[in-house]
Amino acid sequence: QKEVEQNSGPLSVPEGAIASLNCTYSDRGSQSFFWYRQYSGKSPELIMFIYSNGDKEDGRFTAQLNKASQYVSLLIRDSQPSDSATYLCAVNDSYQKVTFGIGTKLQVIP
Amino acid sequence: ETGVTQTPRHLVMGMTNKKSLKCEQHLGHNAMYWYKQSAKKPLELMFVYNFKEQTENNSVPSRFSPECPNSSHLFLHLHTLQPEDSALYLCASSQDSGGDEQYFGPGTRLTVT
């Protein structure tokens, strides 16, 4: 059973701080990694994907991948109340199947 | 808007009803998916179609019946559902089914009474 683990939260951060969201996965052969944002009552929206070890930056978002540790994270700089949502980690495993984590609920406090 | 539309957005049905969910994608993708999202559970993959051929059925009960007439349209036919089938049903598409990023429709909130 391929697993993608996330802390369901909620993770509370003050406005302007850095929010750090973490995800671990069990399949060492996993090849691509995705972060989705899901607002309450809405569908998931793709915000980042990363394939290679290291960091990938897009605006206030940075995805970090460490395949040796089987760990992927999402950093949100200068967090805003509008960033409050559930963040889903998704992993494409060695069988080309995408598995989603349960999601981490982020609350940005004004 | 992601280019994936779903209808209806909300559906209430009795256990003896038959209804269908519709999904359409305008992204030129070849793969389409049905997911079920229940409270406090991860997204559950139900079905995958690639080039309108079903490539995955994730042990879904037969009361859910998918149909994919072409690469742009996907249906989920529902009959004799149970109250525990109440959930958000999400359609997604991707360029191919080999692990590409997926784009989701707005979902259908289904309530079975």
Short mmCIF file of C-alpha atoms in Angstrom, two decimals, chain B residues 1-42:
data_model
loop_
_atom_site.label_atom_id
_atom_site.label_comp_id
_atom_site.label_asym_id
_atom_site.label_seq_id
_atom_site.Cartn_x
_atom_site.Cartn_y
_atom_site.Cartn_z
CA GLU B 1 -12.09 28.08 -14.12
CA THR B 2 -9.76 25.18 -14.87
CA GLY B 3 -11.35 24.08 -18.13
CA VAL B 4 -13.15 21.18 -16.47
CA THR B 5 -16.89 21.51 -15.90
CA GLN B 6 -19.22 19.28 -13.92
CA THR B 7 -23.00 19.09 -13.71
CA PRO B 8 -25.00 19.10 -11.61
CA ARG B 9 -23.20 20.95 -8.82
CA HIS B 10 -25.56 19.60 -6.18
CA LEU B 11 -27.68 16.47 -6.22
CA VAL B 12 -30.03 14.95 -3.68
CA MET B 13 -31.31 11.50 -4.51
CA GLY B 14 -33.13 8.68 -2.82
CA MET B 15 -31.68 5.21 -2.56
CA THR B 16 -33.93 3.91 -5.33
CA ASN B 17 -33.21 6.69 -7.83
CA LYS B 18 -31.01 6.59 -10.90
CA LYS B 19 -29.04 9.67 -11.77
CA SER B 20 -25.93 10.60 -13.77
CA LEU B 21 -23.06 12.98 -13.17
CA LYS B 22 -21.47 14.66 -16.16
CA CYS B 23 -17.96 15.97 -16.67
CA GLU B 24 -16.51 17.79 -19.66
CA GLN B 25 -12.95 19.01 -20.19
CA HIS B 26 -11.87 21.67 -22.67
CA LEU B 27 -8.13 21.23 -22.22
CA GLY B 28 -7.39 18.72 -24.97
CA HIS B 29 -6.36 16.14 -22.38
CA ASN B 30 -6.39 12.41 -22.97
CA ALA B 31 -7.03 11.15 -19.44
CA MET B 32 -10.03 11.67 -17.18
CA TYR B 33 -10.68 10.60 -13.60
CA TRP B 34 -13.46 10.24 -11.06
CA TYR B 35 -12.64 10.81 -7.39
CA LYS B 36 -14.73 10.60 -4.23
CA GLN B 37 -13.97 13.02 -1.39
CA SER B 38 -15.48 12.36 2.02
CA ALA B 39 -14.91 14.35 5.18
CA LYS B 40 -11.63 13.60 6.96
CA LYS B 41 -10.51 11.10 4.30
CA PRO B 42 -8.02 11.44 1.45
#
